[in-house]
JSON list of C-alpha atoms and ligand atoms in Angstrom, two decimals:
[
{"chain": "A", "resi": 3, "resn": "UNK", "atom": "CA", "xyz": [-5.15, -27.64, 86.21]},
{"chain": "A", "resi": 4, "resn": "UNK", "atom": "CA", "xyz": [-7.24, -24.49, 85.92]},
{"chain": "A", "resi": 5, "resn": "UNK", "atom": "CA", "xyz": [-10.59, -24.44, 87.74]},
{"chain": "A", "resi": 6, "resn": "UNK", "atom": "CA", "xyz": [-13.63, -22.34, 86.92]},
{"chain": "A", "resi": 7, "resn": "UNK", "atom": "CA", "xyz": [-16.78, -21.39, 88.79]},
{"chain": "A", "resi": 8, "resn": "UNK", "atom": "CA", "xyz": [-20.00, -21.93, 86.86]},
{"chain": "A", "resi": 9, "resn": "UNK", "atom": "CA", "xyz": [-21.97, -18.99, 88.24]},
{"chain": "A", "resi": 10, "resn": "UNK", "atom": "CA", "xyz": [-20.62, -16.44, 85.71]},
{"chain": "A", "resi": 11, "resn": "UNK", "atom": "CA", "xyz": [-21.97, -15.60, 82.26]},
{"chain": "A", "resi": 12, "resn": "UNK", "atom": "CA", "xyz": [-23.48, -18.61, 80.47]},
{"chain": "A", "resi": 13, "resn": "UNK", "atom": "CA", "xyz": [-21.12, -18.20, 77.49]},
{"chain": "A", "resi": 14, "resn": "UNK", "atom": "CA", "xyz": [-18.17, -19.53, 79.52]},
{"chain": "A", "resi": 15, "resn": "UNK", "atom": "CA", "xyz": [-20.08, -22.62, 80.70]},
{"chain": "A", "resi": 16, "resn": "UNK", "atom": "CA", "xyz": [-21.26, -23.15, 77.12]},
{"chain": "A", "resi": 17, "resn": "UNK", "atom": "CA", "xyz": [-17.67, -23.20, 75.81]},
{"chain": "A", "resi": 18, "resn": "UNK", "atom": "CA", "xyz": [-16.71, -25.87, 78.35]},
{"chain": "A", "resi": 19, "resn": "UNK", "atom": "CA", "xyz": [-19.84, -27.92, 77.63]},
{"chain": "A", "resi": 20, "resn": "UNK", "atom": "CA", "xyz": [-19.25, -28.04, 73.87]},
{"chain": "A", "resi": 21, "resn": "UNK", "atom": "CA", "xyz": [-15.49, -28.44, 74.24]},
{"chain": "A", "resi": 22, "resn": "UNK", "atom": "CA", "xyz": [-15.78, -31.35, 76.69]},
{"chain": "A", "resi": 23, "resn": "UNK", "atom": "CA", "xyz": [-18.87, -33.29, 75.67]},
{"chain": "A", "resi": 24, "resn": "UNK", "atom": "CA", "xyz": [-17.93, -34.40, 72.17]},
{"chain": "A", "resi": 25, "resn": "UNK", "atom": "CA", "xyz": [-18.40, -35.81, 69.67]},
{"chain": "A", "resi": 26, "resn": "UNK", "atom": "CA", "xyz": [-22.09, -35.11, 70.15]},
{"chain": "A", "resi": 27, "resn": "UNK", "atom": "CA", "xyz": [-24.76, -36.87, 68.07]},
{"chain": "A", "resi": 28, "resn": "UNK", "atom": "CA", "xyz": [-27.02, -34.54, 66.11]},
{"chain": "A", "resi": 29, "resn": "UNK", "atom": "CA", "xyz": [-30.81, -34.65, 65.99]},
{"chain": "A", "resi": 30, "resn": "UNK", "atom": "CA", "xyz": [-32.19, -32.72, 63.05]},
{"chain": "A", "resi": 31, "resn": "UNK", "atom": "CA", "xyz": [-35.68, -31.98, 64.33]},
{"chain": "A", "resi": 32, "resn": "UNK", "atom": "CA", "xyz": [-38.50, -31.21, 61.92]},
{"chain": "A", "resi": 33, "resn": "UNK", "atom": "CA", "xyz": [-41.79, -29.71, 63.10]},
{"chain": "A", "resi": 34, "resn": "UNK", "atom": "CA", "xyz": [-44.86, -27.93, 61.74]},
{"chain": "A", "resi": 35, "resn": "UNK", "atom": "CA", "xyz": [-45.32, -24.16, 62.21]},
{"chain": "A", "resi": 36, "resn": "UNK", "atom": "CA", "xyz": [-48.63, -22.69, 63.32]},
{"chain": "A", "resi": 37, "resn": "UNK", "atom": "CA", "xyz": [-49.60, -21.88, 59.69]},
{"chain": "A", "resi": 38, "resn": "UNK", "atom": "CA", "xyz": [-48.81, -25.44, 58.51]},
{"chain": "A", "resi": 39, "resn": "UNK", "atom": "CA", "xyz": [-45.41, -24.64, 56.97]},
{"chain": "A", "resi": 40, "resn": "UNK", "atom": "CA", "xyz": [-42.29, -26.66, 57.80]},
{"chain": "A", "resi": 41, "resn": "UNK", "atom": "CA", "xyz": [-39.51, -25.98, 60.30]},
{"chain": "A", "resi": 42, "resn": "UNK", "atom": "CA", "xyz": [-36.25, -27.88, 60.68]},
{"chain": "A", "resi": 43, "resn": "UNK", "atom": "CA", "xyz": [-33.12, -27.35, 62.82]},
{"chain": "A", "resi": 44, "resn": "UNK", "atom": "CA", "xyz": [-30.18, -29.40, 64.20]},
{"chain": "A", "resi": 45, "resn": "UNK", "atom": "CA", "xyz": [-29.61, -30.02, 67.94]},
{"chain": "A", "resi": 46, "resn": "UNK", "atom": "CA", "xyz": [-26.47, -31.67, 69.33]},
{"chain": "A", "resi": 47, "resn": "UNK", "atom": "CA", "xyz": [-27.53, -31.63, 72.97]},
{"chain": "A", "resi": 48, "resn": "UNK", "atom": "CA", "xyz": [-29.19, -34.94, 72.10]},
{"chain": "A", "resi": 49, "resn": "UNK", "atom": "CA", "xyz": [-29.21, -38.50, 73.42]},
{"chain": "A", "resi": 50, "resn": "UNK", "atom": "CA", "xyz": [-30.97, -41.86, 73.65]},
{"chain": "A", "resi": 51, "resn": "UNK", "atom": "CA", "xyz": [-32.86, -42.38, 76.91]},
{"chain": "A", "resi": 52, "resn": "UNK", "atom": "CA", "xyz": [-34.87, -45.61, 76.83]},
{"chain": "A", "resi": 53, "resn": "UNK", "atom": "CA", "xyz": [-35.23, -48.63, 74.55]},
{"chain": "A", "resi": 54, "resn": "UNK", "atom": "CA", "xyz": [-38.66, -49.68, 75.81]},
{"chain": "A", "resi": 55, "resn": "UNK", "atom": "CA", "xyz": [-40.55, -47.44, 75.49]},
{"chain": "A", "resi": 56, "resn": "UNK", "atom": "CA", "xyz": [-38.20, -46.01, 72.88]},
{"chain": "A", "resi": 57, "resn": "UNK", "atom": "CA", "xyz": [-37.40, -42.50, 74.13]},
{"chain": "A", "resi": 58, "resn": "UNK", "atom": "CA", "xyz": [-34.95, -39.85, 72.91]},
{"chain": "A", "resi": 59, "resn": "UNK", "atom": "CA", "xyz": [-34.15, -36.43, 74.48]},
{"chain": "A", "resi": 60, "resn": "UNK", "atom": "CA", "xyz": [-32.73, -33.18, 73.20]},
{"chain": "A", "resi": 61, "resn": "UNK", "atom": "CA", "xyz": [-32.26, -29.66, 74.53]},
{"chain": "A", "resi": 62, "resn": "UNK", "atom": "CA", "xyz": [-33.17, -26.47, 72.66]},
{"chain": "A", "resi": 63, "resn": "UNK", "atom": "CA", "xyz": [-31.78, -23.54, 74.67]},
{"chain": "A", "resi": 64, "resn": "UNK", "atom": "CA", "xyz": [-33.33, -20.09, 75.02]},
{"chain": "A", "resi": 65, "resn": "UNK", "atom": "CA", "xyz": [-31.93, -17.90, 72.21]},
{"chain": "A", "resi": 66, "resn": "UNK", "atom": "CA", "xyz": [-28.96, -15.75, 73.18]},
{"chain": "A", "resi": 67, "resn": "UNK", "atom": "CA", "xyz": [-29.91, -13.29, 70.38]},
{"chain": "A", "resi": 68, "resn": "UNK", "atom": "CA", "xyz": [-33.30, -12.21, 71.81]},
{"chain": "A", "resi": 69, "resn": "UNK", "atom": "CA", "xyz": [-34.10, -14.32, 74.90]},
{"chain": "A", "resi": 70, "resn": "UNK", "atom": "CA", "xyz": [-36.96, -16.12, 73.11]},
{"chain": "A", "resi": 71, "resn": "UNK", "atom": "CA", "xyz": [-37.78, -19.80, 72.83]},
{"chain": "A", "resi": 72, "resn": "UNK", "atom": "CA", "xyz": [-36.60, -21.41, 69.58]},
{"chain": "A", "resi": 73, "resn": "UNK", "atom": "CA", "xyz": [-39.18, -22.31, 66.92]},
{"chain": "A", "resi": 74, "resn": "UNK", "atom": "CA", "xyz": [-38.68, -26.07, 67.37]},
{"chain": "A", "resi": 75, "resn": "UNK", "atom": "CA", "xyz": [-39.78, -26.33, 71.04]},
{"chain": "A", "resi": 76, "resn": "UNK", "atom": "CA", "xyz": [-42.53, -23.77, 70.38]},
{"chain": "A", "resi": 77, "resn": "UNK", "atom": "CA", "xyz": [-43.94, -26.06, 67.65]},
{"chain": "A", "resi": 78, "resn": "UNK", "atom": "CA", "xyz": [-43.49, -29.26, 69.66]},
{"chain": "A", "resi": 79, "resn": "UNK", "atom": "CA", "xyz": [-45.27, -27.90, 72.73]},
{"chain": "A", "resi": 80, "resn": "UNK", "atom": "CA", "xyz": [-48.25, -26.96, 70.53]},
{"chain": "A", "resi": 81, "resn": "UNK", "atom": "CA", "xyz": [-48.36, -29.92, 68.09]},
{"chain": "A", "resi": 82, "resn": "UNK", "atom": "CA", "xyz": [-47.06, -32.63, 70.51]},
{"chain": "A", "resi": 83, "resn": "UNK", "atom": "CA", "xyz": [-45.08, -34.36, 67.77]},
{"chain": "A", "resi": 84, "resn": "UNK", "atom": "CA", "xyz": [-41.90, -34.09, 65.70]},
{"chain": "A", "resi": 85, "resn": "UNK", "atom": "CA", "xyz": [-39.40, -36.05, 63.58]},
{"chain": "A", "resi": 86, "resn": "UNK", "atom": "CA", "xyz": [-35.72, -36.64, 64.39]},
{"chain": "A", "resi": 87, "resn": "UNK", "atom": "CA", "xyz": [-33.72, -36.94, 61.15]},
{"chain": "A", "resi": 88, "resn": "UNK", "atom": "CA", "xyz": [-30.10, -38.13, 61.22]},
{"chain": "A", "resi": 89, "resn": "UNK", "atom": "CA", "xyz": [-27.05, -36.60, 59.54]},
{"chain": "A", "resi": 90, "resn": "UNK", "atom": "CA", "xyz": [-24.45, -38.29, 57.35]},
{"chain": "A", "resi": 91, "resn": "UNK", "atom": "CA", "xyz": [-21.41, -36.84, 55.57]},
{"chain": "A", "resi": 92, "resn": "UNK", "atom": "CA", "xyz": [-23.19, -35.93, 52.30]},
{"chain": "A", "resi": 93, "resn": "UNK", "atom": "CA", "xyz": [-25.69, -33.52, 53.89]},
{"chain": "A", "resi": 94, "resn": "UNK", "atom": "CA", "xyz": [-23.53, -31.58, 56.39]},
{"chain": "A", "resi": 95, "resn": "UNK", "atom": "CA", "xyz": [-23.77, -28.32, 54.42]},
{"chain": "A", "resi": 96, "resn": "UNK", "atom": "CA", "xyz": [-27.55, -28.41, 54.08]},
{"chain": "A", "resi": 97, "resn": "UNK", "atom": "CA", "xyz": [-27.99, -29.26, 57.77]},
{"chain": "A", "resi": 98, "resn": "UNK", "atom": "CA", "xyz": [-25.63, -26.42, 58.69]},
{"chain": "A", "resi": 99, "resn": "UNK", "atom": "CA", "xyz": [-27.79, -24.03, 56.63]},
{"chain": "A", "resi": 100, "resn": "UNK", "atom": "CA", "xyz": [-30.91, -25.37, 58.39]},
{"chain": "A", "resi": 101, "resn": "UNK", "atom": "CA", "xyz": [-29.44, -24.06, 61.67]},
{"chain": "A", "resi": 102, "resn": "UNK", "atom": "CA", "xyz": [-29.86, -20.46, 60.49]},
{"chain": "A", "resi": 103, "resn": "UNK", "atom": "CA", "xyz": [-32.15, -18.52, 62.83]},
{"chain": "A", "resi": 104, "resn": "UNK", "atom": "CA", "xyz": [-34.84, -17.49, 60.34]},
{"chain": "A", "resi": 105, "resn": "UNK", "atom": "CA", "xyz": [-37.93, -15.54, 61.49]},
{"chain": "A", "resi": 106, "resn": "UNK", "atom": "CA", "xyz": [-40.74, -17.77, 62.82]},
{"chain": "A", "resi": 107, "resn": "UNK", "atom": "CA", "xyz": [-42.72, -19.30, 59.95]},
{"chain": "A", "resi": 108, "resn": "UNK", "atom": "CA", "xyz": [-39.88, -19.29, 57.40]},
{"chain": "A", "resi": 109, "resn": "UNK", "atom": "CA", "xyz": [-39.18, -22.76, 56.06]},
{"chain": "A", "resi": 110, "resn": "UNK", "atom": "CA", "xyz": [-35.59, -24.01, 56.60]},
{"chain": "A", "resi": 111, "resn": "UNK", "atom": "CA", "xyz": [-36.27, -26.93, 54.21]},
{"chain": "A", "resi": 112, "resn": "UNK", "atom": "CA", "xyz": [-36.53, -24.37, 51.37]},
{"chain": "A", "resi": 113, "resn": "UNK", "atom": "CA", "xyz": [-33.67, -22.25, 52.72]},
{"chain": "A", "resi": 114, "resn": "UNK", "atom": "CA", "xyz": [-31.25, -25.20, 52.95]},
{"chain": "A", "resi": 115, "resn": "UNK", "atom": "CA", "xyz": [-32.32, -27.16, 49.86]},
{"chain": "A", "resi": 116, "resn": "UNK", "atom": "CA", "xyz": [-33.60, -30.16, 51.83]},
{"chain": "A", "resi": 117, "resn": "UNK", "atom": "CA", "xyz": [-36.63, -32.05, 50.52]},
{"chain": "A", "resi": 118, "resn": "UNK", "atom": "CA", "xyz": [-39.66, -32.59, 52.80]},
{"chain": "A", "resi": 119, "resn": "UNK", "atom": "CA", "xyz": [-41.47, -35.94, 52.53]},
{"chain": "A", "resi": 120, "resn": "UNK", "atom": "CA", "xyz": [-44.58, -37.13, 54.38]},
{"chain": "A", "resi": 121, "resn": "UNK", "atom": "CA", "xyz": [-44.30, -39.07, 57.62]},
{"chain": "A", "resi": 122, "resn": "UNK", "atom": "CA", "xyz": [-46.57, -42.05, 58.32]},
{"chain": "A", "resi": 123, "resn": "UNK", "atom": "CA", "xyz": [-47.89, -41.13, 61.77]},
{"chain": "A", "resi": 124, "resn": "UNK", "atom": "CA", "xyz": [-47.00, -37.52, 62.60]},
{"chain": "A", "resi": 125, "resn": "UNK", "atom": "CA", "xyz": [-47.72, -34.35, 60.63]},
{"chain": "A", "resi": 126, "resn": "UNK", "atom": "CA", "xyz": [-44.11, -33.08, 60.67]},
{"chain": "A", "resi": 127, "resn": "UNK", "atom": "CA", "xyz": [-42.21, -33.92, 57.47]},
{"chain": "A", "resi": 128, "resn": "UNK", "atom": "CA", "xyz": [-39.13, -36.12, 57.15]},
{"chain": "A", "resi": 129, "resn": "UNK", "atom": "CA", "xyz": [-35.96, -35.07, 55.31]},
{"chain": "A", "resi": 130, "resn": "UNK", "atom": "CA", "xyz": [-35.69, -37.12, 52.12]},
{"chain": "A", "resi": 131, "resn": "UNK", "atom": "CA", "xyz": [-31.88, -36.76, 51.99]},
{"chain": "A", "resi": 132, "resn": "UNK", "atom": "CA", "xyz": [-31.53, -38.16, 55.55]},
{"chain": "A", "resi": 133, "resn": "UNK", "atom": "CA", "xyz": [-31.01, -41.95, 55.77]},
{"chain": "A", "resi": 134, "resn": "UNK", "atom": "CA", "xyz": [-32.71, -42.50, 59.14]},
{"chain": "A", "resi": 135, "resn": "UNK", "atom": "CA", "xyz": [-35.88, -40.91, 60.54]},
{"chain": "A", "resi": 136, "resn": "UNK", "atom": "CA", "xyz": [-37.59, -41.31, 63.92]},
{"chain": "A", "resi": 137, "resn": "UNK", "atom": "CA", "xyz": [-41.22, -40.18, 64.07]},
{"chain": "A", "resi": 138, "resn": "UNK", "atom": "CA", "xyz": [-41.81, -38.99, 67.65]},
{"chain": "A", "resi": 139, "resn": "UNK", "atom": "CA", "xyz": [-44.70, -38.14, 69.96]},
{"chain": "A", "resi": 140, "resn": "UNK", "atom": "CA", "xyz": [-43.86, -35.53, 72.62]},
{"chain": "A", "resi": 141, "resn": "UNK", "atom": "CA", "xyz": [-43.54, -37.03, 76.13]},
{"chain": "A", "resi": 142, "resn": "UNK", "atom": "CA", "xyz": [-42.02, -34.60, 78.67]},
{"chain": "A", "resi": 143, "resn": "UNK", "atom": "CA", "xyz": [-40.51, -31.17, 79.14]},
{"chain": "A", "resi": 144, "resn": "UNK", "atom": "CA", "xyz": [-38.15, -30.18, 81.94]},
{"chain": "A", "resi": 145, "resn": "UNK", "atom": "CA", "xyz": [-37.16, -26.50, 81.83]},
{"chain": "A", "resi": 146, "resn": "UNK", "atom": "CA", "xyz": [-34.11, -24.96, 83.54]},
{"chain": "A", "resi": 147, "resn": "UNK", "atom": "CA", "xyz": [-35.24, -21.32, 83.17]},
{"chain": "A", "resi": 148, "resn": "UNK", "atom": "CA", "xyz": [-36.29, -18.61, 80.74]},
{"chain": "A", "resi": 149, "resn": "UNK", "atom": "CA", "xyz": [-33.09, -16.59, 80.34]},
{"chain": "A", "resi": 150, "resn": "UNK", "atom": "CA", "xyz": [-30.68, -16.75, 77.37]},
{"chain": "A", "resi": 151, "resn": "UNK", "atom": "CA", "xyz": [-28.67, -19.99, 77.48]},
{"chain": "A", "resi": 152, "resn": "UNK", "atom": "CA", "xyz": [-31.18, -21.82, 79.71]},
{"chain": "A", "resi": 153, "resn": "UNK", "atom": "CA", "xyz": [-31.81, -25.32, 78.41]},
{"chain": "A", "resi": 154, "resn": "UNK", "atom": "CA", "xyz": [-34.82, -27.59, 78.54]},
{"chain": "A", "resi": 155, "resn": "UNK", "atom": "CA", "xyz": [-35.06, -31.33, 78.14]},
{"chain": "A", "resi": 156, "resn": "UNK", "atom": "CA", "xyz": [-37.64, -32.37, 75.58]},
{"chain": "A", "resi": 157, "resn": "UNK", "atom": "CA", "xyz": [-38.29, -36.08, 75.33]},
{"chain": "A", "resi": 158, "resn": "UNK", "atom": "CA", "xyz": [-40.16, -37.89, 72.60]},
{"chain": "A", "resi": 159, "resn": "UNK", "atom": "CA", "xyz": [-41.38, -41.44, 72.20]},
{"chain": "A", "resi": 160, "resn": "UNK", "atom": "CA", "xyz": [-40.31, -42.89, 68.87]},
{"chain": "A", "resi": 161, "resn": "UNK", "atom": "CA", "xyz": [-43.44, -44.35, 67.30]},
{"chain": "A", "resi": 162, "resn": "UNK", "atom": "CA", "xyz": [-41.99, -45.19, 63.87]},
{"chain": "A", "resi": 163, "resn": "UNK", "atom": "CA", "xyz": [-38.43, -45.79, 62.61]},
{"chain": "A", "resi": 164, "resn": "UNK", "atom": "CA", "xyz": [-37.43, -45.44, 58.95]},
{"chain": "A", "resi": 165, "resn": "UNK", "atom": "CA", "xyz": [-34.00, -46.72, 57.82]},
{"chain": "A", "resi": 166, "resn": "UNK", "atom": "CA", "xyz": [-32.70, -46.63, 54.24]},
{"chain": "A", "resi": 167, "resn": "UNK", "atom": "CA", "xyz": [-32.25, -50.26, 53.07]},
{"chain": "A", "resi": 168, "resn": "UNK", "atom": "CA", "xyz": [-28.70, -49.55, 51.88]},
{"chain": "A", "resi": 169, "resn": "UNK", "atom": "CA", "xyz": [-27.57, -49.15, 55.52]},
{"chain": "A", "resi": 170, "resn": "UNK", "atom": "CA", "xyz": [-28.86, -52.51, 56.71]},
{"chain": "A", "resi": 171, "resn": "UNK", "atom": "CA", "xyz": [-27.02, -55.82, 57.05]},
{"chain": "A", "resi": 172, "resn": "UNK", "atom": "CA", "xyz": [-28.94, -58.60, 58.87]},
{"chain": "A", "resi": 173, "resn": "UNK", "atom": "CA", "xyz": [-31.18, -55.95, 60.45]},
{"chain": "A", "resi": 174, "resn": "UNK", "atom": "CA", "xyz": [-28.29, -53.87, 61.84]},
{"chain": "A", "resi": 175, "resn": "UNK", "atom": "CA", "xyz": [-27.17, -50.42, 60.70]},
{"chain": "A", "resi": 176, "resn": "UNK", "atom": "CA", "xyz": [-23.62, -50.57, 59.27]},
{"chain": "A", "resi": 177, "resn": "UNK", "atom": "CA", "xyz": [-21.64, -47.53, 60.49]},
{"chain": "A", "resi": 178, "resn": "UNK", "atom": "CA", "xyz": [-19.25, -47.47, 57.51]},
{"chain": "A", "resi": 179, "resn": "UNK", "atom": "CA", "xyz": [-22.14, -47.28, 55.05]},
{"chain": "A", "resi": 180, "resn": "UNK", "atom": "CA", "xyz": [-24.13, -44.82, 57.18]},
{"chain": "A", "resi": 181, "resn": "UNK", "atom": "CA", "xyz": [-21.13, -42.43, 57.62]},
{"chain": "A", "resi": 182, "resn": "UNK", "atom": "CA", "xyz": [-22.68, -40.49, 60.52]},
{"chain": "A", "resi": 183, "resn": "UNK", "atom": "CA", "xyz": [-21.23, -37.20, 61.74]},
{"chain": "A", "resi": 184, "resn": "UNK", "atom": "CA", "xyz": [-21.05, -35.61, 65.17]},
{"chain": "A", "resi": 185, "resn": "UNK", "atom": "CA", "xyz": [-20.72, -32.08, 66.50]},
{"chain": "A", "resi": 186, "resn": "UNK", "atom": "CA", "xyz": [-17.52, -30.82, 68.08]},
{"chain": "A", "resi": 187, "resn": "UNK", "atom": "CA", "xyz": [-16.52, -27.53, 69.71]},
{"chain": "A", "resi": 188, "resn": "UNK", "atom": "CA", "xyz": [-17.17, -24.22, 67.91]},
{"chain": "A", "resi": 189, "resn": "UNK", "atom": "CA", "xyz": [-17.99, -24.87, 64.27]},
{"chain": "A", "resi": 190, "resn": "UNK", "atom": "CA", "xyz": [-16.41, -28.35, 64.22]},
{"chain": "A", "resi": 191, "resn": "UNK", "atom": "CA", "xyz": [-18.11, -31.39, 62.72]},
{"chain": "A", "resi": 192, "resn": "UNK", "atom": "CA", "xyz": [-16.60, -34.82, 63.45]},
{"chain": "A", "resi": 193, "resn": "UNK", "atom": "CA", "xyz": [-16.53, -37.70, 60.98]},
{"chain": "A", "resi": 194, "resn": "UNK", "atom": "CA", "xyz": [-16.74, -41.30, 62.25]},
{"chain": "A", "resi": 195, "resn": "UNK", "atom": "CA", "xyz": [-14.25, -42.70, 59.72]},
{"chain": "A", "resi": 196, "resn": "UNK", "atom": "CA", "xyz": [-11.68, -43.89, 62.27]},
{"chain": "A", "resi": 197, "resn": "UNK", "atom": "CA", "xyz": [-13.16, -46.45, 64.65]},
{"chain": "A", "resi": 198, "resn": "UNK", "atom": "CA", "xyz": [-11.60, -49.04, 66.93]},
{"chain": "A", "resi": 199, "resn": "UNK", "atom": "CA", "xyz": [-13.29, -52.08, 68.45]},
{"chain": "A", "resi": 200, "resn": "UNK", "atom": "CA", "xyz": [-12.91, -53.59, 71.94]},
{"chain": "A", "resi": 201, "resn": "UNK", "atom": "CA", "xyz": [-14.69, -56.70, 73.18]},
{"chain": "A", "resi": 202, "resn": "UNK", "atom": "CA", "xyz": [-16.32, -56.18, 76.56]},
{"chain": "A", "resi": 203, "resn": "UNK", "atom": "CA", "xyz": [-15.35, -58.47, 79.42]},
{"chain": "A", "resi": 204, "resn": "UNK", "atom": "CA", "xyz": [-18.74, -59.77, 80.49]},
{"chain": "A", "resi": 205, "resn": "UNK", "atom": "CA", "xyz": [-19.03, -61.51, 83.87]},
{"chain": "A", "resi": 206, "resn": "UNK", "atom": "CA", "xyz": [-18.98, -64.96, 82.28]},
{"chain": "A", "resi": 207, "resn": "UNK", "atom": "CA", "xyz": [-15.65, -64.21, 80.57]},
{"chain": "A", "resi": 208, "resn": "UNK", "atom": "CA", "xyz": [-14.04, -62.81, 83.77]},
{"chain": "A", "resi": 209, "resn": "UNK", "atom": "CA", "xyz": [-15.02, -65.98, 85.68]},
{"chain": "A", "resi": 210, "resn": "UNK", "atom": "CA", "xyz": [-13.38, -68.31, 83.12]},
{"chain": "B", "resi": 7, "resn": "FMN", "atom": "C1", "xyz": [-24.68, -28.95, 64.45]},
{"chain": "B", "resi": 7, "resn": "FMN", "atom": "C2", "xyz": [-25.50, -27.98, 65.27]},
{"chain": "B", "resi": 7, "resn": "FMN", "atom": "C3", "xyz": [-25.97, -28.36, 66.51]},
{"chain": "B", "resi": 7, "resn": "FMN", "atom": "C4", "xyz": [-26.76, -27.49, 67.27]},
{"chain": "B", "resi": 7, "resn": "FMN", "atom": "N1", "xyz": [-27.20, -27.89, 68.50]},
{"chain": "B", "resi": 7, "resn": "FMN", "atom": "C5", "xyz": [-27.99, -27.10, 69.24]},
{"chain": "B", "resi": 7, "resn": "FMN", "atom": "C6", "xyz": [-28.49, -27.53, 70.51]},
{"chain": "B", "resi": 7, "resn": "FMN", "atom": "O1", "xyz": [-28.22, -28.65, 70.98]},
{"chain": "B", "resi": 7, "resn": "FMN", "atom": "N2", "xyz": [-29.31, -26.69, 71.19]},
{"chain": "B", "resi": 7, "resn": "FMN", "atom": "C7", "xyz": [-29.66, -25.47, 70.71]},
{"chain": "B", "resi": 7, "resn": "FMN", "atom": "O2", "xyz": [-30.43, -24.75, 71.36]},
{"chain": "B", "resi": 7, "resn": "FMN", "atom": "N3", "xyz": [-29.23, -25.04, 69.49]},
{"chain": "B", "resi": 7, "resn": "FMN", "atom": "C8", "xyz": [-28.41, -25.81, 68.76]},
{"chain": "B", "resi": 7, "resn": "FMN", "atom": "N4", "xyz": [-27.97, -25.39, 67.52]},
{"chain": "B", "resi": 7, "resn": "FMN", "atom": "C9", "xyz": [-28.47, -24.13, 66.98]},
{"chain": "B", "resi": 7, "resn": "FMN", "atom": "C10", "xyz": [-29.88, -24.28, 66.38]},
{"chain": "B", "resi": 7, "resn": "FMN", "atom": "O3", "xyz": [-29.87, -25.21, 65.30]},
{"chain": "B", "resi": 7, "resn": "FMN", "atom": "C11", "xyz": [-30.37, -22.92, 65.86]},
{"chain": "B", "resi": 7, "resn": "FMN", "atom": "O4", "xyz": [-30.54, -22.05, 66.95]},
{"chain": "B", "resi": 7, "resn": "FMN", "atom": "C12", "xyz": [-31.65, -23.00, 65.04]},
{"chain": "B", "resi": 7, "resn": "FMN", "atom": "O5", "xyz": [-31.85, -21.77, 64.37]},
{"chain": "B", "resi": 7, "resn": "FMN", "atom": "C13", "xyz": [-32.89, -23.30, 65.86]},
{"chain": "B", "resi": 7, "resn": "FMN", "atom": "O6", "xyz": [-33.95, -23.34, 64.97]},
{"chain": "B", "resi": 7, "resn": "FMN", "atom": "P1", "xyz": [-35.47, -23.13, 65.35]},
{"chain": "B", "resi": 7, "resn": "FMN", "atom": "O7", "xyz": [-35.62, -21.74, 65.91]},
{"chain": "B", "resi": 7, "resn": "FMN", "atom": "O8", "xyz": [-36.17, -23.33, 64.05]},
{"chain": "B", "resi": 7, "resn": "FMN", "atom": "O9", "xyz": [-35.81, -24.17, 66.37]},
{"chain": "B", "resi": 7, "resn": "FMN", "atom": "C14", "xyz": [-27.11, -26.21, 66.77]},
{"chain": "B", "resi": 7, "resn": "FMN", "atom": "C15", "xyz": [-26.60, -25.81, 65.51]},
{"chain": "B", "resi": 7, "resn": "FMN", "atom": "C16", "xyz": [-25.79, -26.68, 64.78]},
{"chain": "B", "resi": 7, "resn": "FMN", "atom": "C17", "xyz": [-25.25, -26.25, 63.44]}
]
């Protein structure tokens, strides 16, 4: 085995993070810019945190290009709300385009060909082409520094869930219809088209 210290340049740690923690789910976060225009970008440092209250978390890092905070956290800290849109196979290319680092105020919906639609509770728009949307109210921020590569945890409480009817069977989302995708290392995207199932041995079964 090779071993590595983590106190060197952040790029090395980053490679091991994205090469080890995968597949990663992707939150496509839409927000409102200061002038009222739309912003949208994908984040794969993303997870579920709590079912009640319903909380999700993601981590926008400080930009390695110029050491500045990304537009998404900047907008969330001001507006205190955002939408998490989910990715399926048909919209990978548009979501990839939405990750382009455009100057602040330039609309990645327009740039990537995604269609903004109104949310019910928050001002940030939802992505019409996305099959699941979570409207979120900002809850917490935990920052790990201000230098390039430093992350921050942003949590949001999901106040409204929208799911396309075609995905639902008896109130559950069907993975094979949804066709979600994850993020891998480098520029990899991972399809969920090869699943296996294992029943869990709950205590009652072990005691039988
Ligand atoms: C699939 C994918 C996942 C990404 N995940 C992250 C992430 O977890 N954290 C991050 O800081 N940037 C991530 N990025 C890069 C951001 O999307 C990119 O920096 C974007 O321009 C940020 O937009 P904003 O400045 O409008 O917030 C990811 C890019 C892609 C394509």
